[in-house]
Short mmCIF file of C-alpha atoms and ligand atoms in Angstrom, two decimals:
data_model
loop_
_atom_site.label_atom_id
_atom_site.label_comp_id
_atom_site.label_asym_id
_atom_site.label_seq_id
_atom_site.Cartn_x
_atom_site.Cartn_y
_atom_site.Cartn_z
CA UNK A 1 -31.29 10.01 -0.11
CA UNK A 2 -28.43 10.75 -2.34
CA UNK A 3 -25.57 7.01 -2.78
CA UNK A 4 -22.01 7.27 -0.69
CA UNK A 5 -19.72 8.44 -2.80
CA UNK A 6 -17.98 5.52 -4.73
CA UNK A 7 -14.43 4.73 -4.15
CA UNK A 8 -11.77 5.77 -6.75
CA UNK A 9 -9.77 2.45 -6.92
CA UNK A 10 -7.21 4.18 -8.54
CA UNK A 11 -6.58 6.60 -5.21
CA UNK A 12 -5.73 2.83 -2.60
CA UNK A 13 -2.45 1.96 -1.90
CA UNK A 14 -2.30 -1.89 -3.98
CA UNK A 15 -2.72 -3.30 0.27
CA UNK A 16 -6.00 -1.18 0.65
CA UNK A 17 -6.82 -2.32 -2.70
CA UNK A 18 -6.56 -6.15 -1.95
CA UNK A 19 -8.22 -5.31 1.33
CA UNK A 20 -11.14 -3.00 -0.14
CA UNK A 21 -11.86 -5.88 -3.25
CA UNK A 22 -11.49 -8.51 -0.75
CA UNK A 23 -14.17 -6.99 1.35
CA UNK A 24 -16.81 -6.22 -1.36
CA UNK A 25 -16.06 -9.88 -2.96
CA UNK A 26 -16.42 -12.02 0.15
CA UNK A 27 -20.26 -9.76 1.13
CA UNK A 28 -21.02 -11.05 -2.34
CA UNK A 29 -20.56 -14.62 -1.82
CA UNK A 30 -17.56 -14.94 -5.16
CA UNK A 31 -14.61 -16.03 -5.23
CA UNK A 32 -11.03 -14.92 -3.80
CA UNK A 33 -9.02 -14.79 -7.39
CA UNK A 34 -11.93 -11.95 -8.06
CA UNK A 35 -9.35 -9.41 -6.50
CA UNK A 36 -6.57 -10.49 -8.43
CA UNK A 37 -9.04 -10.24 -11.36
CA UNK A 38 -9.37 -6.59 -10.49
CA UNK A 39 -5.72 -5.80 -9.50
CA UNK A 40 -4.64 -6.96 -12.74
CA UNK A 41 -6.94 -4.90 -14.55
CA UNK A 42 -6.03 -1.88 -12.50
CA UNK A 43 -1.85 -1.86 -12.11
CA UNK A 44 -0.62 -4.30 -15.35
CA UNK A 45 -3.71 -3.83 -17.80
CA UNK A 46 -4.08 -0.45 -17.61
CA UNK A 47 -8.01 -0.69 -17.22
CA UNK A 48 -10.36 2.77 -18.20
CA UNK A 49 -13.17 1.42 -16.68
CA UNK A 50 -14.73 -1.12 -14.81
CA UNK A 51 -16.65 -1.93 -18.11
CA UNK A 52 -13.40 -3.40 -19.15
CA UNK A 53 -13.02 -5.78 -16.80
CA UNK A 54 -15.00 -8.75 -19.21
CA UNK A 55 -13.31 -11.54 -17.28
CA UNK A 56 -15.87 -10.35 -14.35
CA UNK A 57 -19.20 -11.81 -15.18
CA UNK A 58 -21.04 -8.62 -15.94
CA UNK A 59 -23.31 -8.78 -12.64
CA UNK A 60 -19.92 -8.35 -10.79
CA UNK A 61 -18.88 -5.38 -12.98
CA UNK A 62 -21.99 -3.19 -12.17
CA UNK A 63 -22.34 -4.73 -8.44
CA UNK A 64 -18.52 -3.56 -8.39
CA UNK A 65 -19.69 -0.28 -9.95
CA UNK A 66 -21.79 0.60 -7.12
CA UNK A 67 -19.07 0.17 -4.92
CA UNK A 68 -15.67 1.72 -6.68
CA UNK A 69 -14.88 3.96 -9.26
CA UNK A 70 -12.01 4.68 -12.21
CA UNK A 71 -11.49 8.14 -12.06
CA UNK A 72 -9.91 8.68 -15.36
CA UNK A 73 -9.04 11.80 -16.71
CA UNK A 74 -10.27 13.56 -20.14
CA UNK A 75 -7.98 14.01 -23.10
CA UNK A 76 -8.05 18.03 -23.13
CA UNK A 77 -5.24 18.32 -25.27
CA UNK A 78 -2.43 17.20 -26.85
CA UNK A 79 1.03 18.76 -28.08
CA UNK A 80 3.62 16.90 -29.46
CA UNK A 81 6.46 19.17 -30.01
CA UNK A 82 9.65 18.75 -32.43
CA UNK A 83 11.79 17.94 -29.59
CA UNK A 84 9.05 15.10 -28.95
CA UNK A 85 8.46 16.13 -25.79
CA UNK A 86 4.64 15.96 -25.54
CA UNK A 87 2.90 17.61 -23.48
CA UNK A 88 -0.95 16.51 -22.18
CA UNK A 89 -3.18 18.29 -20.58
CA UNK A 90 -6.34 16.80 -18.76
CA UNK A 91 -9.51 17.21 -18.28
CA UNK A 92 -10.41 15.73 -14.23
CA UNK A 93 -14.10 15.17 -13.46
CA UNK A 94 -15.00 18.17 -12.07
CA UNK A 95 -13.87 20.32 -15.09
CA UNK A 96 -10.25 21.38 -13.82
CA UNK A 97 -6.88 21.25 -15.71
CA UNK A 98 -3.93 19.63 -14.80
CA UNK A 99 -0.54 18.90 -17.18
CA UNK A 100 1.43 16.31 -17.12
CA UNK A 101 4.88 15.84 -19.77
CA UNK A 102 6.99 13.25 -21.76
CA UNK A 103 10.39 13.96 -21.73
CA UNK A 104 12.59 11.47 -24.36
CA UNK A 105 16.09 11.77 -24.18
CA UNK A 106 18.61 9.15 -25.53
CA UNK A 107 18.23 6.98 -22.11
CA UNK A 108 14.73 7.60 -20.72
CA UNK A 109 11.63 8.70 -21.56
CA UNK A 110 10.74 10.80 -18.07
CA UNK A 111 7.02 11.54 -17.27
CA UNK A 112 6.24 14.81 -15.33
CA UNK A 113 3.59 14.94 -13.15
CA UNK A 114 1.54 17.36 -11.31
CA UNK A 115 -0.09 17.03 -7.63
CA UNK A 116 -1.81 20.23 -7.34
CA UNK A 117 -4.40 22.09 -9.63
CA UNK A 118 -2.51 25.32 -9.38
CA UNK A 119 -0.06 25.91 -6.83
CA UNK A 120 -0.10 28.22 -4.08
CA UNK A 121 3.61 29.32 -3.66
CA UNK A 122 3.85 32.63 -5.46
CA UNK A 123 7.16 31.73 -7.81
CA UNK A 124 7.67 34.89 -9.15
CA UNK A 125 9.29 32.83 -11.85
CA UNK A 126 6.85 30.48 -12.80
CA UNK A 127 3.61 30.35 -14.20
CA UNK A 128 1.53 28.35 -12.40
CA UNK A 129 2.49 30.70 -9.16
CA UNK A 130 1.17 33.37 -11.18
CA UNK A 131 -2.42 31.25 -11.40
CA UNK A 132 -2.74 31.01 -8.25
CA UNK A 133 -4.42 27.80 -6.22
CA UNK A 134 -7.24 25.75 -6.94
CA UNK A 135 -7.36 22.60 -5.77
CA UNK A 136 -5.72 19.15 -3.89
CA UNK A 137 -5.58 16.68 -6.13
CA UNK A 138 -6.06 12.87 -4.82
CA UNK A 139 -3.86 10.12 -5.50
CA UNK A 140 -6.02 8.60 -8.05
CA UNK A 141 -5.19 12.07 -9.81
CA UNK A 142 -2.02 11.99 -9.74
CA UNK A 143 -1.68 7.87 -10.68
CA UNK A 144 -3.92 8.41 -13.63
CA UNK A 145 -2.04 11.48 -15.20
CA UNK A 146 0.84 8.02 -15.43
CA UNK A 147 -1.70 5.53 -16.58
CA UNK A 148 -3.28 7.77 -19.20
CA UNK A 149 0.54 8.45 -20.29
CA UNK A 150 1.48 5.01 -20.35
CA UNK A 151 -1.58 3.93 -22.75
CA UNK A 152 -0.54 7.20 -24.97
CA UNK A 153 2.83 6.00 -25.89
CA UNK A 154 1.87 2.62 -25.88
CA UNK A 155 -0.53 3.37 -28.30
CA UNK A 156 1.98 5.16 -30.48
CA UNK A 157 5.44 2.00 -29.27
CA UNK A 158 6.97 5.08 -27.35
CA UNK A 159 7.42 2.93 -24.90
CA UNK A 160 8.11 2.44 -21.53
CA UNK A 161 8.15 4.97 -19.20
CA UNK A 162 11.45 5.06 -17.13
CA UNK A 163 11.18 7.67 -14.49
CA UNK A 164 8.45 10.20 -13.24
CA UNK A 165 9.46 13.60 -11.74
CA UNK A 166 6.78 15.49 -9.67
CA UNK A 167 7.98 18.90 -11.63
CA UNK A 168 4.15 19.00 -13.20
CA UNK A 169 1.92 22.22 -11.44
CA UNK A 170 2.40 22.53 -7.70
CA UNK A 171 4.29 21.86 -4.58
CA UNK A 172 4.07 17.91 -4.18
CA UNK A 173 5.13 18.32 -0.17
CA UNK A 174 1.56 20.64 0.13
CA UNK A 175 -0.33 17.62 -0.55
CA UNK A 176 1.53 15.21 1.49
CA UNK A 177 -1.62 13.53 2.15
CA UNK A 178 -2.16 12.48 -1.36
CA UNK A 179 1.27 12.17 -2.97
CA UNK A 180 2.91 10.00 0.09
CA UNK A 181 0.17 7.41 -0.95
CA UNK A 182 0.45 8.14 -5.07
CA UNK A 183 4.41 6.93 -4.54
CA UNK A 184 3.06 3.94 -2.47
CA UNK A 185 1.22 3.38 -5.87
CA UNK A 186 3.91 4.00 -8.42
CA UNK A 187 6.11 2.05 -6.89
CA UNK A 188 4.40 -1.03 -5.59
CA UNK A 189 1.66 -1.06 -7.08
CA UNK A 190 2.90 -0.32 -11.29
CA UNK A 191 6.37 -1.43 -10.56
CA UNK A 192 8.34 1.63 -10.46
CA UNK A 193 11.83 1.54 -8.78
CA UNK A 194 11.80 4.09 -5.93
CA UNK A 195 15.35 5.61 -7.49
CA UNK A 196 13.19 6.45 -10.47
CA UNK A 197 10.74 8.70 -9.05
CA UNK A 198 11.63 12.13 -8.27
CA UNK A 199 9.55 14.22 -6.12
CA UNK A 200 10.87 18.50 -5.98
CA UNK A 201 9.66 21.15 -3.37
CA UNK A 202 10.22 24.51 -3.02
CA UNK A 203 11.53 24.16 0.00
CA UNK A 204 8.91 22.82 2.30
CA UNK A 205 10.75 21.24 5.89
CA UNK A 206 7.89 19.41 7.36
CA UNK A 207 7.25 16.93 4.40
CA UNK A 208 11.51 16.92 3.52
CA UNK A 209 11.29 15.30 6.75
CA UNK A 210 8.57 13.14 6.39
CA UNK A 211 10.13 12.25 2.75
CA UNK A 212 13.26 11.65 4.81
CA UNK A 213 11.84 8.53 7.18
CA UNK A 214 10.55 6.22 4.34
CA UNK A 215 12.64 3.39 3.45
CA UNK A 216 11.93 3.45 -0.14
CA UNK A 217 14.80 5.06 -1.60
CA UNK A 218 12.77 8.25 -3.60
CA UNK A 219 14.93 11.41 -4.52
CA UNK A 220 14.41 14.23 -3.72
CA UNK A 221 15.47 17.69 -5.66
CA UNK A 222 14.87 21.30 -3.86
CA UNK A 223 14.30 24.00 -5.92
CA UNK A 224 17.17 26.11 -4.47
CA UNK A 225 17.27 28.97 -7.55
CA UNK A 226 19.05 30.83 -5.30
CA UNK A 227 21.94 30.29 -2.59
CA UNK A 228 21.54 33.26 -0.06
CA UNK A 229 18.21 34.04 1.93
CA UNK A 230 17.66 37.45 0.95
CA UNK A 231 17.68 36.98 -3.11
CA UNK A 232 15.85 33.67 -2.49
CA UNK A 233 12.83 36.23 -0.87
CA UNK A 234 12.50 37.80 -3.60
CA UNK A 235 11.42 34.64 -5.73
CA UNK A 236 9.87 31.61 -3.68
CA UNK A 237 7.90 33.69 -1.00
CA UNK A 238 8.13 30.22 1.24
CA UNK A 239 11.66 31.45 2.15
CA UNK A 240 10.66 33.52 4.47
CA UNK A 241 8.26 30.65 6.30
CA UNK A 242 11.43 28.08 5.68
CA UNK A 243 14.30 30.09 5.37
CA UNK A 244 17.78 28.33 3.88
CA UNK A 245 19.87 27.05 7.09
CA UNK A 246 16.22 25.04 7.70
CA UNK A 247 15.54 23.66 4.73
CA UNK A 248 19.53 22.43 4.16
CA UNK A 249 18.87 20.64 7.73
CA UNK A 250 15.89 19.15 6.42
CA UNK A 251 18.20 17.81 3.71
CA UNK A 252 20.33 17.12 5.92
CA UNK A 253 18.67 14.75 7.43
CA UNK A 254 17.49 13.29 4.56
CA UNK A 255 21.38 12.59 3.19
CA UNK A 256 22.08 10.99 5.97
CA UNK A 257 19.19 8.48 5.94
CA UNK A 258 21.40 6.73 3.46
CA UNK A 259 21.13 6.00 -0.02
CA UNK A 260 18.76 8.89 -1.42
CA UNK A 261 20.19 11.26 -3.88
CA UNK A 262 19.50 14.86 -3.63
CA UNK A 263 19.69 17.47 -6.19
CA UNK A 264 19.30 21.01 -6.71
CA UNK A 265 17.54 22.81 -9.28
CA UNK A 266 18.53 26.35 -10.58
CA UNK A 267 16.72 27.88 -12.73
CA UNK A 268 18.98 30.50 -14.29
CA UNK A 269 18.00 34.06 -15.09
CA UNK A 270 19.79 36.85 -16.26
CA UNK A 271 20.58 39.58 -14.41
CA UNK A 272 18.55 37.61 -11.33
CA UNK A 273 20.59 35.12 -9.58
CA UNK A 274 23.28 34.17 -11.93
CA UNK A 275 25.84 36.81 -10.38
CA UNK A 276 29.37 35.03 -10.59
CA UNK A 277 29.78 36.06 -7.18
CA UNK A 278 26.85 33.28 -6.31
CA UNK A 279 28.67 30.56 -6.87
CA UNK A 280 31.08 29.72 -3.56
CA UNK A 281 27.45 29.69 -1.66
CA UNK A 282 26.18 27.86 -4.26
CA UNK A 283 28.94 25.31 -4.21
CA UNK A 284 28.97 25.09 -0.29
CA UNK A 285 25.58 24.36 0.33
CA UNK A 286 25.95 21.18 -2.13
CA UNK A 287 28.78 20.09 -0.84
CA UNK A 288 27.23 20.02 2.81
CA UNK A 289 24.14 17.24 1.36
CA UNK A 290 26.48 16.55 -1.56
CA UNK A 291 23.64 17.55 -4.03
CA UNK A 292 23.65 17.14 -7.94
CA UNK A 293 22.82 20.37 -9.46
CA UNK A 294 20.77 21.18 -12.42
CA UNK A 295 21.16 24.26 -13.86
CA UNK A 296 18.40 25.34 -16.11
CA UNK A 297 17.85 28.17 -18.19
CA UNK A 298 14.49 30.57 -17.40
CA UNK A 299 11.81 29.35 -19.44
CA UNK A 300 10.51 33.14 -20.44
CA UNK A 301 6.71 33.14 -18.91
CA UNK A 302 4.54 35.44 -19.91
CA UNK A 303 3.98 37.53 -16.65
CA UNK A 304 7.26 38.15 -16.38
CA UNK A 305 9.97 40.20 -19.01
CA UNK A 306 13.31 38.18 -17.41
CA UNK A 307 14.89 36.34 -19.77
CA UNK A 308 17.58 33.20 -19.36
CA UNK A 309 20.27 33.87 -18.48
CA UNK A 310 23.71 33.79 -21.45
CA UNK A 311 25.12 30.30 -22.28
CA UNK A 312 28.23 31.31 -21.95
CA UNK A 313 27.33 32.14 -18.26
CA UNK A 314 25.46 28.72 -17.67
CA UNK A 315 28.76 27.34 -18.51
CA UNK A 316 30.98 29.60 -16.28
CA UNK A 317 28.55 28.69 -13.71
CA UNK A 318 28.30 24.67 -14.01
CA UNK A 319 32.43 24.94 -14.83
CA UNK A 320 33.33 26.77 -11.49
CA UNK A 321 30.52 24.19 -9.43
CA UNK A 322 32.74 21.71 -10.88
CA UNK A 323 36.01 23.20 -9.58
CA UNK A 324 34.97 23.08 -6.29
CA UNK A 325 34.12 19.54 -6.23
CA UNK A 326 30.25 19.69 -7.33
CA UNK A 327 28.61 17.73 -10.10
CA UNK A 328 26.35 19.56 -12.37
CA UNK A 329 24.38 19.20 -15.84
CA UNK A 330 22.96 21.87 -17.87
CA UNK A 331 19.22 21.15 -18.52
CA UNK A 332 18.30 22.30 -22.79
CA UNK A 333 14.87 23.16 -22.22
CA UNK A 334 12.62 21.42 -23.85
CA UNK A 335 9.57 21.91 -25.77
CA UNK A 336 9.13 25.38 -25.80
CA UNK A 337 7.48 25.98 -29.01
CA UNK A 338 4.43 23.66 -27.07
CA UNK A 339 4.23 26.35 -23.59
CA UNK A 340 5.95 23.27 -21.82
CA UNK A 341 7.29 25.37 -19.08
CA UNK A 342 4.93 24.11 -15.56
CA UNK A 343 1.95 25.87 -16.02
CA UNK A 344 1.94 28.01 -19.13
CA UNK A 345 -0.43 25.32 -21.71
CA UNK A 346 -2.85 25.62 -18.71
CA UNK A 347 -2.27 29.20 -18.33
CA UNK A 348 -2.57 29.87 -22.15
CA UNK A 349 -5.77 27.41 -22.23
CA UNK A 350 -7.79 29.08 -19.83
CA UNK A 351 -7.06 32.71 -21.25
CA UNK A 352 -8.59 31.22 -24.75
CA UNK A 353 -11.25 29.53 -22.79
CA UNK A 354 -12.02 32.71 -21.14
CA UNK A 355 -11.92 34.94 -24.28
CA UNK A 356 -14.12 32.46 -25.67
CA UNK A 357 -16.79 31.74 -22.99
CA UNK A 358 -15.97 34.47 -19.98
CA UNK A 359 -18.42 32.21 -17.84
CA UNK A 360 -16.18 29.19 -17.48
CA UNK A 361 -13.66 30.72 -15.32
CA UNK A 362 -13.08 31.61 -12.36
CA UNK A 363 -11.50 34.14 -11.97
CA UNK A 364 -10.90 34.33 -8.03
CA UNK A 365 -7.55 32.07 -7.07
CA UNK A 366 -9.08 29.59 -4.77
CA UNK A 367 -9.01 28.86 -0.95
CA UNK A 368 -5.00 28.40 0.29
CA UNK A 369 -4.73 24.46 1.73
CA UNK A 370 -5.21 23.97 5.32
CA UNK A 371 -1.71 22.40 5.50
CA UNK A 372 0.94 24.73 3.32
CA UNK A 373 3.03 23.69 6.47
N1 SAH B 1 6.60 23.01 -6.78
C1 SAH B 1 7.66 21.90 -7.56
C2 SAH B 1 7.29 21.36 -8.35
C3 SAH B 1 6.97 21.73 -9.45
S1 SAH B 1 7.64 23.28 -10.37
C4 SAH B 1 9.09 22.90 -7.32
O1 SAH B 1 8.99 24.54 -7.48
O2 SAH B 1 10.24 22.24 -6.84
C5 SAH B 1 9.10 22.53 -11.21
C6 SAH B 1 10.74 23.16 -11.18
O3 SAH B 1 9.85 24.18 -12.15
C7 SAH B 1 11.04 23.65 -10.09
O4 SAH B 1 12.61 23.16 -10.12
C8 SAH B 1 10.63 25.10 -10.56
O5 SAH B 1 11.21 25.99 -9.85
C9 SAH B 1 10.93 25.14 -12.34
N2 SAH B 1 10.21 26.29 -12.91
C10 SAH B 1 9.23 27.09 -12.78
N3 SAH B 1 8.98 28.22 -13.45
C11 SAH B 1 10.25 27.53 -14.50
C12 SAH B 1 10.84 28.33 -16.09
N4 SAH B 1 9.63 29.76 -15.81
N5 SAH B 1 11.60 28.32 -16.04
C13 SAH B 1 12.22 27.24 -15.68
N6 SAH B 1 11.94 26.28 -14.81
C14 SAH B 1 10.88 26.87 -13.99
FE1 SF4 B 2 4.67 25.70 -7.35
FE2 SF4 B 2 6.58 24.89 -7.88
FE3 SF4 B 2 5.58 26.60 -9.28
FE4 SF4 B 2 6.83 27.46 -6.99
S1 SF4 B 2 8.22 26.44 -8.65
S2 SF4 B 2 4.70 28.22 -7.50
S3 SF4 B 2 6.44 26.23 -6.11
S4 SF4 B 2 4.96 25.06 -9.02
#
């Protein structure tokens, strides 16, 4: 008879964790304060295993370990860029590889996390898109990237992590079953303010509407990349399913929900989406939902011979937006020397693993998840 799977303590929201632990310790006739001890080990002391919980009697540690686990990823690779950007490649329990990136600026330390192993969206400018979809991450696997990164920065006195962006691998709003609880856990469990957490989406309308309904003020970034449907379709296949007018409508509802900031991400690709004639439409969309626009030079990927827009053109866009009443910022590309663009480290590592041990890599893209709507 095989044992029931253990529950990952990192995947539970604080309320659910409290309830599950309360039941567990009550069943064992243990005092109620054991619950607080474990909760402190999870959210404050960042225990990487139940064995570390040394203020529990060893009999309680092993009993806890029978029903629960802490599913920590293994650090498969870490790369530190000259500009201070740090990229981690994490190996999950089943061998899947995912990335997270730490991006320091003078005022903040932002952690960029992944929400899926791979991505099913197939955006043509994105290394993750080209790599295909492997599987959804659990809430615990999303949160574990934060815990492991925090341990890494604390050991080097580089902390604290001030902001989190869901801009690593995957489309967070196609994994809402795990992303919703992960937001709750980061906010309520680890005490990260909702306004410091940004979910980035390529335009999954039902997901935007769900996020609008949450009471917390999580921020939303729309990966826009083109202000017109036809051009956008050539970059983002999802545009066919959720066309821009619908996406903007959903954003309007998000905006109307109050106090919630929207950002447009606009990756500038030379000769593809940087024509000045696009400026009025871009400004119009931004004005409709009071969005702030991030202009990002395209980061070259192995699968396309596109290049970033010229700096002068990016500045022209910024000035053109300003003239039309839209605030924007030009984002420098960070960590280019360590493949910090979305999905690149994993892509390169898979190629390296494939060369040395072809059997380890499954060449077929995984199944498409059911809840892609
Ligand atoms: N799937 C979500 C979040 C992950 S992608 C989304 O698409 O929004 C995070 C951001 O990186 C997105 O804005 C995406 O458009 C951008 N991006 C992907 N590949 C890029 C590249 N090669 N150069 C610049 N930005 C890129
Ligand atoms: Fe997926 Fe975002 Fe990359 Fe598109 S840009 S393929 S949605 S990770």
